[in-house]
PDB file of C-alpha atoms and ligand atoms in Angstrom:
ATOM      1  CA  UNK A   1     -28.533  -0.155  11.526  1.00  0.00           C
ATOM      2  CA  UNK A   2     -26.778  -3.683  11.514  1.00  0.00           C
ATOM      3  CA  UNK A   3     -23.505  -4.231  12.206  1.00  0.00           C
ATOM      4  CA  UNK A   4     -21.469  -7.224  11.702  1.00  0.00           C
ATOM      5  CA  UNK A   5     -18.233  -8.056  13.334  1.00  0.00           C
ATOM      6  CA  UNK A   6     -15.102  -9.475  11.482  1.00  0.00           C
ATOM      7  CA  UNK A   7     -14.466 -13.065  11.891  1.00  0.00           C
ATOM      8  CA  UNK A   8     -11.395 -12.642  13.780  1.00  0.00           C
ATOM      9  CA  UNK A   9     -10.803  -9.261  15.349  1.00  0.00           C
ATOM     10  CA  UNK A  10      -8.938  -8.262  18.599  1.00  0.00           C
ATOM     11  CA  UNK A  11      -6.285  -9.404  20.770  1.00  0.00           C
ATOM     12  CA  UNK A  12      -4.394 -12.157  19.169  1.00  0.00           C
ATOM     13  CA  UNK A  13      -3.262 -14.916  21.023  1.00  0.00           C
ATOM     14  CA  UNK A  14      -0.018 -13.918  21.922  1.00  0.00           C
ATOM     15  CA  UNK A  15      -1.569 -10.077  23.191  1.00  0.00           C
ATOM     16  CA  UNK A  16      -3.803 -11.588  25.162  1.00  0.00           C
ATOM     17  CA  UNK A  17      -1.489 -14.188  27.160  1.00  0.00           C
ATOM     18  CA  UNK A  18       1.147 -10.709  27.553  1.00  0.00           C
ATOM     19  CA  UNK A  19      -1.915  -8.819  29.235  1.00  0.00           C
ATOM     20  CA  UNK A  20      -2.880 -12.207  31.584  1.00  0.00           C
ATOM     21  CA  UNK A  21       0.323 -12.124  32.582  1.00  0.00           C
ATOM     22  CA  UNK A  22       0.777  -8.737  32.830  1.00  0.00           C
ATOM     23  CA  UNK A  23      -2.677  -8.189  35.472  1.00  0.00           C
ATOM     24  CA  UNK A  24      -2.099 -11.563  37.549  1.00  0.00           C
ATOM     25  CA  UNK A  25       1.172  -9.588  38.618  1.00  0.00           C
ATOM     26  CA  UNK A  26      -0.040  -6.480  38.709  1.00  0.00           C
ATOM     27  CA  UNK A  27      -2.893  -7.934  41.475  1.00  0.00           C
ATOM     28  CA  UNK A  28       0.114  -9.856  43.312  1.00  0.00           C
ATOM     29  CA  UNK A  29       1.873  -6.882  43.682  1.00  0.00           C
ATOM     30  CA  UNK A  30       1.272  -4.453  46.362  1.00  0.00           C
ATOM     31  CA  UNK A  31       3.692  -1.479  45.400  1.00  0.00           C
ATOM     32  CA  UNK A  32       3.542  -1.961  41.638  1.00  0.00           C
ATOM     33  CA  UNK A  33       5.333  -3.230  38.377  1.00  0.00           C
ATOM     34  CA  UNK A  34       7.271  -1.266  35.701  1.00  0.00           C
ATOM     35  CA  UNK A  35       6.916  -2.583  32.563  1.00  0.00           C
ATOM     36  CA  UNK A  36       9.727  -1.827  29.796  1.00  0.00           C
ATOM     37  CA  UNK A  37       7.691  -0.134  27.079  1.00  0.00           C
ATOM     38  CA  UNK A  38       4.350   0.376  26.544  1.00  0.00           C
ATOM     39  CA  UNK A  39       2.617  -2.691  26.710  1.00  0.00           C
ATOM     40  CA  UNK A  40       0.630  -2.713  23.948  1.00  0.00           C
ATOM     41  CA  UNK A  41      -0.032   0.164  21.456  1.00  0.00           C
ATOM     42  CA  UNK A  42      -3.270   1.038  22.902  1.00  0.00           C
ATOM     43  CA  UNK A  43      -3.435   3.809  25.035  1.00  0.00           C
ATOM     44  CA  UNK A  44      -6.817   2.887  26.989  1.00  0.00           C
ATOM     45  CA  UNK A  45      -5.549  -0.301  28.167  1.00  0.00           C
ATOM     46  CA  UNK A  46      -1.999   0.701  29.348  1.00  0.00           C
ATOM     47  CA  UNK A  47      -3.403   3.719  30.775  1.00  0.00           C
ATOM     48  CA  UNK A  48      -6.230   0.991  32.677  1.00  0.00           C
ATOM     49  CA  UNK A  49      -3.030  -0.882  33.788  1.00  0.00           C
ATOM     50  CA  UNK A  50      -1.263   1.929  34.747  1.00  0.00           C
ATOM     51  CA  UNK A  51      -3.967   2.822  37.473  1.00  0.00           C
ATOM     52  CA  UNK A  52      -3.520  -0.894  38.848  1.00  0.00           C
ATOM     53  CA  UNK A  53       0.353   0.424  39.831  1.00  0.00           C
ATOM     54  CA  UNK A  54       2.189  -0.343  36.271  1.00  0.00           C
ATOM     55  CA  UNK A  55       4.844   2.112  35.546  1.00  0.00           C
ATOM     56  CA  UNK A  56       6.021   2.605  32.201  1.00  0.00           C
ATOM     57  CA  UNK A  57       9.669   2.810  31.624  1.00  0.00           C
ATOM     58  CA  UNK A  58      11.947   3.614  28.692  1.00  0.00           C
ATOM     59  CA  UNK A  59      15.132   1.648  29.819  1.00  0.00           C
ATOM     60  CA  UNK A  60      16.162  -0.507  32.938  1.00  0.00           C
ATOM     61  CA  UNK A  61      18.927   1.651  33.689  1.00  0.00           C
ATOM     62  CA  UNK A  62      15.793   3.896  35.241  1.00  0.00           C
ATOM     63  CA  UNK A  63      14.564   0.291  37.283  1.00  0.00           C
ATOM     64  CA  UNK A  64      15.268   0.244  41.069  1.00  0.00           C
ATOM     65  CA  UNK A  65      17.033  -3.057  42.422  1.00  0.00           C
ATOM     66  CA  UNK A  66      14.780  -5.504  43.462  1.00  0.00           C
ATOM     67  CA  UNK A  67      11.886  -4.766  41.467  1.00  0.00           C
ATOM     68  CA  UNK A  68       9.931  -6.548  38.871  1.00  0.00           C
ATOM     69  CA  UNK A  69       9.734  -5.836  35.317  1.00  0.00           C
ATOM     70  CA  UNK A  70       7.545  -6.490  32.552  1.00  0.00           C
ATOM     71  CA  UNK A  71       9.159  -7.304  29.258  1.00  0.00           C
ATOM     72  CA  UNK A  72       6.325  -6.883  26.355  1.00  0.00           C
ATOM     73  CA  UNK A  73       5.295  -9.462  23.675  1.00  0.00           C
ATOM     74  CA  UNK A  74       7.239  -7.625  21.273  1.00  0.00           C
ATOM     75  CA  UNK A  75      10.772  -9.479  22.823  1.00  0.00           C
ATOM     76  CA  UNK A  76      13.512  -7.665  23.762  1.00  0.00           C
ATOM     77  CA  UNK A  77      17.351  -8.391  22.736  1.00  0.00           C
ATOM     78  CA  UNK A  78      20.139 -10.611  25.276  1.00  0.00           C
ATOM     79  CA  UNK A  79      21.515  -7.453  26.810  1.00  0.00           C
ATOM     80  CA  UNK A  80      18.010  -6.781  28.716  1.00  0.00           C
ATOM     81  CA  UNK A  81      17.803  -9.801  30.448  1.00  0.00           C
ATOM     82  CA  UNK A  82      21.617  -9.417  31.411  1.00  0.00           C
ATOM     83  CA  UNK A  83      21.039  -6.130  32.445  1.00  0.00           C
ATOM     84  CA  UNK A  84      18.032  -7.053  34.402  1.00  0.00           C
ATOM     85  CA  UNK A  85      20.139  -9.702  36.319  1.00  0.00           C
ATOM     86  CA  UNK A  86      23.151  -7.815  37.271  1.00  0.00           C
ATOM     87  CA  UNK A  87      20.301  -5.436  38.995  1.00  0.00           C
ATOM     88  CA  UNK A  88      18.388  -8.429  40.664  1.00  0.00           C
ATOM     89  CA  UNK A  89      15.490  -7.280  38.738  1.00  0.00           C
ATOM     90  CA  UNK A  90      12.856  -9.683  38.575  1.00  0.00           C
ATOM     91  CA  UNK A  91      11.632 -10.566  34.898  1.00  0.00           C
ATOM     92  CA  UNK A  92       8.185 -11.097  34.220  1.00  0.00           C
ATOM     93  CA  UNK A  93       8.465 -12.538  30.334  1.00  0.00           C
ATOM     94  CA  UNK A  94       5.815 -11.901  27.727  1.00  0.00           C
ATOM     95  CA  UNK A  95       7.508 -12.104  25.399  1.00  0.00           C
ATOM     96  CA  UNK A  96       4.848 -14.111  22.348  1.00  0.00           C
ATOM     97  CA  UNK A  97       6.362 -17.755  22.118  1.00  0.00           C
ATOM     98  CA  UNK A  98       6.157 -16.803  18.415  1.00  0.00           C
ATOM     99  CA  UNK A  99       8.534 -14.172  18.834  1.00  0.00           C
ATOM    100  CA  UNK A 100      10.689 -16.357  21.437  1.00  0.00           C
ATOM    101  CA  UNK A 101      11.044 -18.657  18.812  1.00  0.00           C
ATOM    102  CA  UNK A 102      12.897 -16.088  15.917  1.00  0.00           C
ATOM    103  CA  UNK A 103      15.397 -15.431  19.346  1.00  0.00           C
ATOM    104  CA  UNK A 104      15.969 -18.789  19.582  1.00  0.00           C
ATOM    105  CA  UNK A 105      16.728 -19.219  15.895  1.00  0.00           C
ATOM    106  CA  UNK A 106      18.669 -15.742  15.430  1.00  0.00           C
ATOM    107  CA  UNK A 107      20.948 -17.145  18.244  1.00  0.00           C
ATOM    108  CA  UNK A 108      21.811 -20.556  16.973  1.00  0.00           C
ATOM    109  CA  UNK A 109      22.708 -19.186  13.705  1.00  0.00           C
ATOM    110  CA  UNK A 110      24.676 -16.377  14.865  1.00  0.00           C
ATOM    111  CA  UNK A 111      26.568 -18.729  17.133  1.00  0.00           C
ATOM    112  CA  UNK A 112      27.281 -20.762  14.176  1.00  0.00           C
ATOM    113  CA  UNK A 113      28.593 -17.958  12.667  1.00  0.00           C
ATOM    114  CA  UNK A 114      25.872 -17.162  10.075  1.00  0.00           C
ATOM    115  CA  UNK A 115      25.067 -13.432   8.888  1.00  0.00           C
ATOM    116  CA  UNK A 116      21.436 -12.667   9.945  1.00  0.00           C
ATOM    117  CA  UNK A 117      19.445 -11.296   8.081  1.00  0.00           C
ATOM    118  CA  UNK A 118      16.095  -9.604   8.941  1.00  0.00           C
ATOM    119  CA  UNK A 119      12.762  -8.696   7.177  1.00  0.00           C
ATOM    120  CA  UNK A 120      10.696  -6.027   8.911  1.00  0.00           C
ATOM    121  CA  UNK A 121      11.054  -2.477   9.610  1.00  0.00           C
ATOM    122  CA  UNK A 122      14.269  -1.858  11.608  1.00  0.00           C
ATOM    123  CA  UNK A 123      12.312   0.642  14.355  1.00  0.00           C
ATOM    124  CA  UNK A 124      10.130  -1.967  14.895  1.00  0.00           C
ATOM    125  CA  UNK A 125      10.491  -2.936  18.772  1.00  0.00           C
ATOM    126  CA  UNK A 126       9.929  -6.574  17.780  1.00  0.00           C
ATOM    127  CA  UNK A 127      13.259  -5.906  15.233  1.00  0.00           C
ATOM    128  CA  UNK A 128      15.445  -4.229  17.687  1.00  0.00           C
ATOM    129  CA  UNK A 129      14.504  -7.247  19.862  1.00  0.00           C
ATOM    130  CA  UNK A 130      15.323  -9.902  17.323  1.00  0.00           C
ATOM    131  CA  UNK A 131      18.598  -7.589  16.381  1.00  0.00           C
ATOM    132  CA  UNK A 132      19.720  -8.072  19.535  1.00  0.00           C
ATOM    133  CA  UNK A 133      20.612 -11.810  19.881  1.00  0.00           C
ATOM    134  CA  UNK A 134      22.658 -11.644  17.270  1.00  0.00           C
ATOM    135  CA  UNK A 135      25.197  -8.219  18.796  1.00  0.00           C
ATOM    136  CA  UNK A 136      23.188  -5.988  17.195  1.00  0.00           C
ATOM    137  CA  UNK A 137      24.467  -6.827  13.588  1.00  0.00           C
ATOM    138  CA  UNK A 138      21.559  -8.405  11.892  1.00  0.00           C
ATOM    139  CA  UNK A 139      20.909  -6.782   7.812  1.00  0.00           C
ATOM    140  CA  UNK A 140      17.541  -5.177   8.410  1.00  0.00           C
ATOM    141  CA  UNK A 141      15.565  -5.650   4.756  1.00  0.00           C
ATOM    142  CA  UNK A 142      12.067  -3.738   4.864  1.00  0.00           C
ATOM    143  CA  UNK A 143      11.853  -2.975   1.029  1.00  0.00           C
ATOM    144  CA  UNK A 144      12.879  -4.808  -2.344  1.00  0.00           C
ATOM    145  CA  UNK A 145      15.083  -1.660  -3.454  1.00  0.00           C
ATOM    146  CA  UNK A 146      16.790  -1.845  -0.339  1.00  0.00           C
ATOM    147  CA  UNK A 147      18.733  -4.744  -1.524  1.00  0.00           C
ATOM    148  CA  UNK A 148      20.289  -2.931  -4.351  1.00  0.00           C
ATOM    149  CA  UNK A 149      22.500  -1.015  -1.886  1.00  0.00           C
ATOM    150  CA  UNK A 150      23.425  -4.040  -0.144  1.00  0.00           C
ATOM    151  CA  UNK A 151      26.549  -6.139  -1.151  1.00  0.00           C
ATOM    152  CA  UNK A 152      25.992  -9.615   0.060  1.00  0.00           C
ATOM    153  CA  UNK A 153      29.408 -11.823   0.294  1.00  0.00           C
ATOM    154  CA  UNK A 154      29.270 -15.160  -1.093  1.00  0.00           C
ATOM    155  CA  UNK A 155      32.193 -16.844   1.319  1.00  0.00           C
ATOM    156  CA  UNK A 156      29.607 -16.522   4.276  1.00  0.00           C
ATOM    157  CA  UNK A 157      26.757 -17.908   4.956  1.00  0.00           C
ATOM    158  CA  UNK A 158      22.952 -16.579   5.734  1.00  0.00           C
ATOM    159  CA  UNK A 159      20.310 -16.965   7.845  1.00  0.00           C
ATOM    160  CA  UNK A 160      16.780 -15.032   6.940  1.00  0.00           C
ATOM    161  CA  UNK A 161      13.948 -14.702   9.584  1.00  0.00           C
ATOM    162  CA  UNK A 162      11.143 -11.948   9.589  1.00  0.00           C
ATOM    163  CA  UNK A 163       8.874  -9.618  11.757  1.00  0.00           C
ATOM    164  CA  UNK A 164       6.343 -11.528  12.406  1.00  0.00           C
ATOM    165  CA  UNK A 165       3.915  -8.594  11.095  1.00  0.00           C
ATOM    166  CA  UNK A 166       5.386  -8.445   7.599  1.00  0.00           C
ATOM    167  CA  UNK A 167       3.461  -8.970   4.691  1.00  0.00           C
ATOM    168  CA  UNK A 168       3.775 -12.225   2.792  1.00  0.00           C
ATOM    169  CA  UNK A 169       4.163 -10.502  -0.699  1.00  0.00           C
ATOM    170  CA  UNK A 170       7.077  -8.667   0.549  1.00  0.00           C
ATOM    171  CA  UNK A 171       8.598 -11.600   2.520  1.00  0.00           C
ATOM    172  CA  UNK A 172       8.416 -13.979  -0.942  1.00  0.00           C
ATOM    173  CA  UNK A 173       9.623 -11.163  -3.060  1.00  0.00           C
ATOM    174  CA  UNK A 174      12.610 -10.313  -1.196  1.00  0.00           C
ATOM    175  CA  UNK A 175      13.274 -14.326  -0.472  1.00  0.00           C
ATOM    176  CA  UNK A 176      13.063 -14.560  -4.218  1.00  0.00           C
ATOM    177  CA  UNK A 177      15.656 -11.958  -4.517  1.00  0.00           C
ATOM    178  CA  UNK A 178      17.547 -13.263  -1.985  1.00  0.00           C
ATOM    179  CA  UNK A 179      18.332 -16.797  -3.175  1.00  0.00           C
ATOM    180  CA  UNK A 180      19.554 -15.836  -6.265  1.00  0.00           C
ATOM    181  CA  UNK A 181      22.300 -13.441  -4.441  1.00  0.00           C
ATOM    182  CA  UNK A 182      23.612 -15.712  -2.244  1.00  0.00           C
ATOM    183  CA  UNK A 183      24.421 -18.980  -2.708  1.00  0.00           C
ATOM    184  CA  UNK A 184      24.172 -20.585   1.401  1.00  0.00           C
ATOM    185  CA  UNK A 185      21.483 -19.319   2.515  1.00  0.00           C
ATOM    186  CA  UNK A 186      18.690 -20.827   5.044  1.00  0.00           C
ATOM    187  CA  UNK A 187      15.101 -19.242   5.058  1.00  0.00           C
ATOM    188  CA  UNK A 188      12.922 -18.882   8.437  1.00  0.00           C
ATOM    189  CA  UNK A 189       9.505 -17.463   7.543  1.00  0.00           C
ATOM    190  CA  UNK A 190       8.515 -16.883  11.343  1.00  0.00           C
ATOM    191  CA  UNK A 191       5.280 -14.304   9.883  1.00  0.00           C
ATOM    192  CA  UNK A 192       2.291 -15.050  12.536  1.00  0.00           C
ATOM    193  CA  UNK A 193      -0.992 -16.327  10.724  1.00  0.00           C
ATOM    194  CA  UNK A 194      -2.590 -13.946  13.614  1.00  0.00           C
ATOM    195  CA  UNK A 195      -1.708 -10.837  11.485  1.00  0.00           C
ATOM    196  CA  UNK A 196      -2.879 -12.292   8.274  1.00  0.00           C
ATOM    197  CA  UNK A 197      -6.365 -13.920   9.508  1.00  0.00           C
ATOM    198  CA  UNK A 198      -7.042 -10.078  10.966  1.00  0.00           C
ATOM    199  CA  UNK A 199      -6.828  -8.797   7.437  1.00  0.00           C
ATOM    200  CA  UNK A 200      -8.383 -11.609   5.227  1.00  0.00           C
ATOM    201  CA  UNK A 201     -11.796 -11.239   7.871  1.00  0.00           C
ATOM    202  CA  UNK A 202     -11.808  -7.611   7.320  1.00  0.00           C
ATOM    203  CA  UNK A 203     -11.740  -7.555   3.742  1.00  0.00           C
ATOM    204  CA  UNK A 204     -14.066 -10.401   3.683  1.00  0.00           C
ATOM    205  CA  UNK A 205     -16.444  -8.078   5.852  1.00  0.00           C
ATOM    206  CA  UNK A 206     -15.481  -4.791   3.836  1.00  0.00           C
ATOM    207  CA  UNK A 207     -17.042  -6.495   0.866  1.00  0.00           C
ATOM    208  CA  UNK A 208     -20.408  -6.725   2.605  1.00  0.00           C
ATOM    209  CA  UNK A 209     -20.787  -3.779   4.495  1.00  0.00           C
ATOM    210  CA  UNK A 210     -21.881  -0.206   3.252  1.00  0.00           C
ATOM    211  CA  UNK A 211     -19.336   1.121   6.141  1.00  0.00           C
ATOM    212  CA  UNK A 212     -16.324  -0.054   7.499  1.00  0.00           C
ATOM    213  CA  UNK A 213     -15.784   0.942  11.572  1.00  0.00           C
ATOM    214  CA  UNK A 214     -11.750   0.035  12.826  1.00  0.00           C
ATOM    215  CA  UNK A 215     -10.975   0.049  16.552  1.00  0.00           C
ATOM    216  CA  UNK A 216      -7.026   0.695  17.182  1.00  0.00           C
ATOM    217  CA  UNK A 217      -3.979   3.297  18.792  1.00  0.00           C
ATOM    218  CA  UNK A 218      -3.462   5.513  16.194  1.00  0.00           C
ATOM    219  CA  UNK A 219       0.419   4.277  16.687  1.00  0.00           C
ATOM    220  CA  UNK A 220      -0.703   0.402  16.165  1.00  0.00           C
ATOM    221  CA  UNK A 221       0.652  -0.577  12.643  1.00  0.00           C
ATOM    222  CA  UNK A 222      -1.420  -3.369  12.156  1.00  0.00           C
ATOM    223  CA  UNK A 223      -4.737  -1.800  12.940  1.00  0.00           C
ATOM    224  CA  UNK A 224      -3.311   1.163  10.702  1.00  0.00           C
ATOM    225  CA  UNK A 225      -2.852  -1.530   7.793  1.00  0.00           C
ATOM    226  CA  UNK A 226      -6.411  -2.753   8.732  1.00  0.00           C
ATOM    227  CA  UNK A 227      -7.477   0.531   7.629  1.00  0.00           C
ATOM    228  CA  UNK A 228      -5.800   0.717   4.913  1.00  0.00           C
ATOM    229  CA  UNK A 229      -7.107  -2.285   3.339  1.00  0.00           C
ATOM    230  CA  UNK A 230     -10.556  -1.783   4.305  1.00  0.00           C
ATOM    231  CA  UNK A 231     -10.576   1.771   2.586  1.00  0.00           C
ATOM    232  CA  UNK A 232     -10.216   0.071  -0.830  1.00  0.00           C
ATOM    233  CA  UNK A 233     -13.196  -1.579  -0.560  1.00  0.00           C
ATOM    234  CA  UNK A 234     -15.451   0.809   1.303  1.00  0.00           C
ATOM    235  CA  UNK A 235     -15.840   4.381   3.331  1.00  0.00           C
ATOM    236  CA  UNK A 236     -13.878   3.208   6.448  1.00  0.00           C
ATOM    237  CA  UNK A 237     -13.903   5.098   9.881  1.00  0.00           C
ATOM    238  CA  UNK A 238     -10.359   4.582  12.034  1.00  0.00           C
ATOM    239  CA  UNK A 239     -11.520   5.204  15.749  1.00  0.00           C
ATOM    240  CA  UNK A 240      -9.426   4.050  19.735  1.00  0.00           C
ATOM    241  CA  UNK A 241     -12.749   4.226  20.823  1.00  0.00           C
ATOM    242  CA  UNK A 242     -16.347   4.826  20.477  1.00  0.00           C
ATOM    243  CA  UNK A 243     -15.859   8.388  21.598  1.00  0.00           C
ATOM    244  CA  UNK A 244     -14.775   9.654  18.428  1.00  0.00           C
ATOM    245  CA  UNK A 245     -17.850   7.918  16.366  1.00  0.00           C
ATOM    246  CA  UNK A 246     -20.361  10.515  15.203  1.00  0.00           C
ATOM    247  CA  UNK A 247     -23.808   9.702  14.873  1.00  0.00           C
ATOM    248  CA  UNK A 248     -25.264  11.924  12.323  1.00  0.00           C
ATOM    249  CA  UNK A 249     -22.847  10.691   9.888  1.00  0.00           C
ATOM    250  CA  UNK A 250     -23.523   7.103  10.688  1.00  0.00           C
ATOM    251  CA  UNK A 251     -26.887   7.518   9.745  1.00  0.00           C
ATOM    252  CA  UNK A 252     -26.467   7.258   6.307  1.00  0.00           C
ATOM    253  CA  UNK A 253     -25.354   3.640   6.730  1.00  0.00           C
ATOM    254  CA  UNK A 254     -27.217   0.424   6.420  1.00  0.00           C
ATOM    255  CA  UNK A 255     -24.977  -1.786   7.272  1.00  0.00           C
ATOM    256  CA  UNK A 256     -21.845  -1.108   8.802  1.00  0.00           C
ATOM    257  CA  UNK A 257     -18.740  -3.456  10.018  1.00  0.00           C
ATOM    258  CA  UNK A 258     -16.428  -3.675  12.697  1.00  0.00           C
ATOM    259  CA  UNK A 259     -12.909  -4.811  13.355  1.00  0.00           C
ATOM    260  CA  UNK A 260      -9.905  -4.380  15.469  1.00  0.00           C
ATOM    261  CA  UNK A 261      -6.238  -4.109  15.462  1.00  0.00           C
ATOM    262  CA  UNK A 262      -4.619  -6.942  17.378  1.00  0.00           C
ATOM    263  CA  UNK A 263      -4.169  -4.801  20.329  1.00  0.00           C
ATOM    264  CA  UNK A 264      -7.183  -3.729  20.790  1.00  0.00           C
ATOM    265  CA  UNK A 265      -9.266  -5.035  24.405  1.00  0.00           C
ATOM    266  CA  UNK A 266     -12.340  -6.701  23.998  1.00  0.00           C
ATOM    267  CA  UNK A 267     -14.077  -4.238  26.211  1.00  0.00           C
ATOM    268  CA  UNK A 268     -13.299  -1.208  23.671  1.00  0.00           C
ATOM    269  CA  UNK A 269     -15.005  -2.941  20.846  1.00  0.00           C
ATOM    270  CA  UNK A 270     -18.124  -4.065  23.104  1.00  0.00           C
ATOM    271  CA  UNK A 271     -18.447  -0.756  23.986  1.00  0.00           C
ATOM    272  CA  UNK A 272     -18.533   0.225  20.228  1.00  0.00           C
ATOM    273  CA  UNK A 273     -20.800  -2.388  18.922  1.00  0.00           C
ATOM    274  CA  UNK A 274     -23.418  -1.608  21.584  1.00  0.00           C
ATOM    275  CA  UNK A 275     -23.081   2.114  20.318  1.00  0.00           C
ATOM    276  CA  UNK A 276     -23.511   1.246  16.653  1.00  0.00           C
ATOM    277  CA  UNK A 277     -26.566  -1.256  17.971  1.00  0.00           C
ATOM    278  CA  UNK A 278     -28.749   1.796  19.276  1.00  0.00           C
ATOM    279  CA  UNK A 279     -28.008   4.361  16.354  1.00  0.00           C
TER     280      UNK A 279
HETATM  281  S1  LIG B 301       0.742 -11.025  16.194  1.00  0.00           S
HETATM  282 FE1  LIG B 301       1.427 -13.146  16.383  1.00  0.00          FE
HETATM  283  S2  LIG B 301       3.565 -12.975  16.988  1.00  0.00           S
HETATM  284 FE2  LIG B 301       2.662 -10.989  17.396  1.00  0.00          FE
HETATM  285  S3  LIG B 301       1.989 -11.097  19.515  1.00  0.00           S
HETATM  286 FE3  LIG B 301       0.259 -11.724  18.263  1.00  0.00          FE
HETATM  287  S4  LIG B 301       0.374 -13.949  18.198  1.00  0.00           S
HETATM  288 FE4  LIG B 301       2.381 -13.199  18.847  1.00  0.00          FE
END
């Protein structure tokens, strides 16, 4: 069998720096880290963390005193960091820069006393993040028929940013929409290229391949969207690792590709390859 591997597959950039970060504490420390989240949606690698003394919390409330805490590249909203300081709570920040930067806008604005206005999927924990430099008050726009039960009010003005996951269809339709509505509004578009590379190399690949493998947590969205997009080109097989691959059906294959979600470890999709390599 050959495989071939998609151009750009993996841990984006700001993943990877998150996990860096995330280890060169976790070897510092001697009676472990808590992290606020999960830190990426792949279960292998947390769980690999996890044995290296990172506990996974839900809130900071649950956070001794004194302790360090991971916050995830996903961001999270002003009232962490506040919280995290009243408790002497140590912040480790890996938060992407890319992410850091739609904070840093969502706060200007609101201080200026612009509405904010956010494209992406409101349970999103990059969303909540964002939503929360801005009191928790941003309009959360994830689909074009949304807007119709929105009333926007012309005597204010706007200020747009989005996830950085969305897709760029949506983002220009509903910017299209947008600027006709209201009359002062300013427009943001803070999607990361990282997202969109991952899926142009995989349907690049899908269109050469007989098979189509995808490494990713089942709970990732962008390896899920991977997936989706390689399964209208060609038979595509969504796997975390290479534990669920089955040989006998593989067989049939001449060719078969590989990619990954953006949170997926390098050592997951060795492991993988060198599996498809012997079949
Ligand atoms: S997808 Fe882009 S914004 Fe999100 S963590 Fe990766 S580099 Fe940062």
């Amino acid at each position: 069998m050959e495989v071939k591997i998609a151009k750009d597959a993996g841990f984006c950039f700001g993943v990877k720096r998150a996990m860096k970060m995330a280890w060169n504490e976790l070897e510092k420390s001697e009676n472990g880290i808590f992290a606020l989240g999960p830190l990426i949606h792949n279960k292998q690698a947390v769980s690999k963390y996890e044995e290296r003394g990172l506990k996974t919390v839900e809130q900071v409330e649950v956070i001794p005193s004194n302790k360090s805490m991971i916050i995830r590249s996903h961001g999270v909203g002003e009232s962490v960091y506040s919280e995290a300081k009243e408790k002497s709570i140590n912040v480790i920040d890996t938060t992407c820069p890319f992410v850091k930067k739609i904070h840093n806008i969502v706060k200007e604005y609101n201080d200026k006393n612009y509405k904010i206005i956010v494209i992406g999927d409101m349970k999103h924990p990059e969303v909540i993040g964002i939503n929360g430099w801005c009191n928790n008050n941003a309009i959360i726009i994830k689909t074009l028929e949304q807007m119709n039960e929105i009333i926007f009010d012309n005597s204010k003005k706007y200020c747009v940013v989005a996830q950085t996951t969305i897709n760029l269809t949506l983002y220009n339709n509903i910017v299209d929409k947008l600027s006709k509505e209201i009359e002062n509004i300013e427009f943001y578009n803070t999607i990361c290229s990282a997202t969109k590379v991952r899926q142009q190399s995989a349907k690049e690949l899908a269109l050469d391949v007989d098979c189509m493998i995808v490494i990713g947590g089942r709970h990732s969205s962008n390896t899920q969207k991977l997936v989706d997009i390689c399964k209208e080109v060609v038979p595509t097989i969504a796997i975390e690792t290479k534990l669920e691959l089955n040989e006998e059906e593989l067989r049939k294959y001449k060719v078969v590709g590989v990619t990954a979600g953006a949170s997926t470890p390098d050592w997951i999709i060795s492991e993988v390859i060198e599996f498809l390599e012997l079949i």
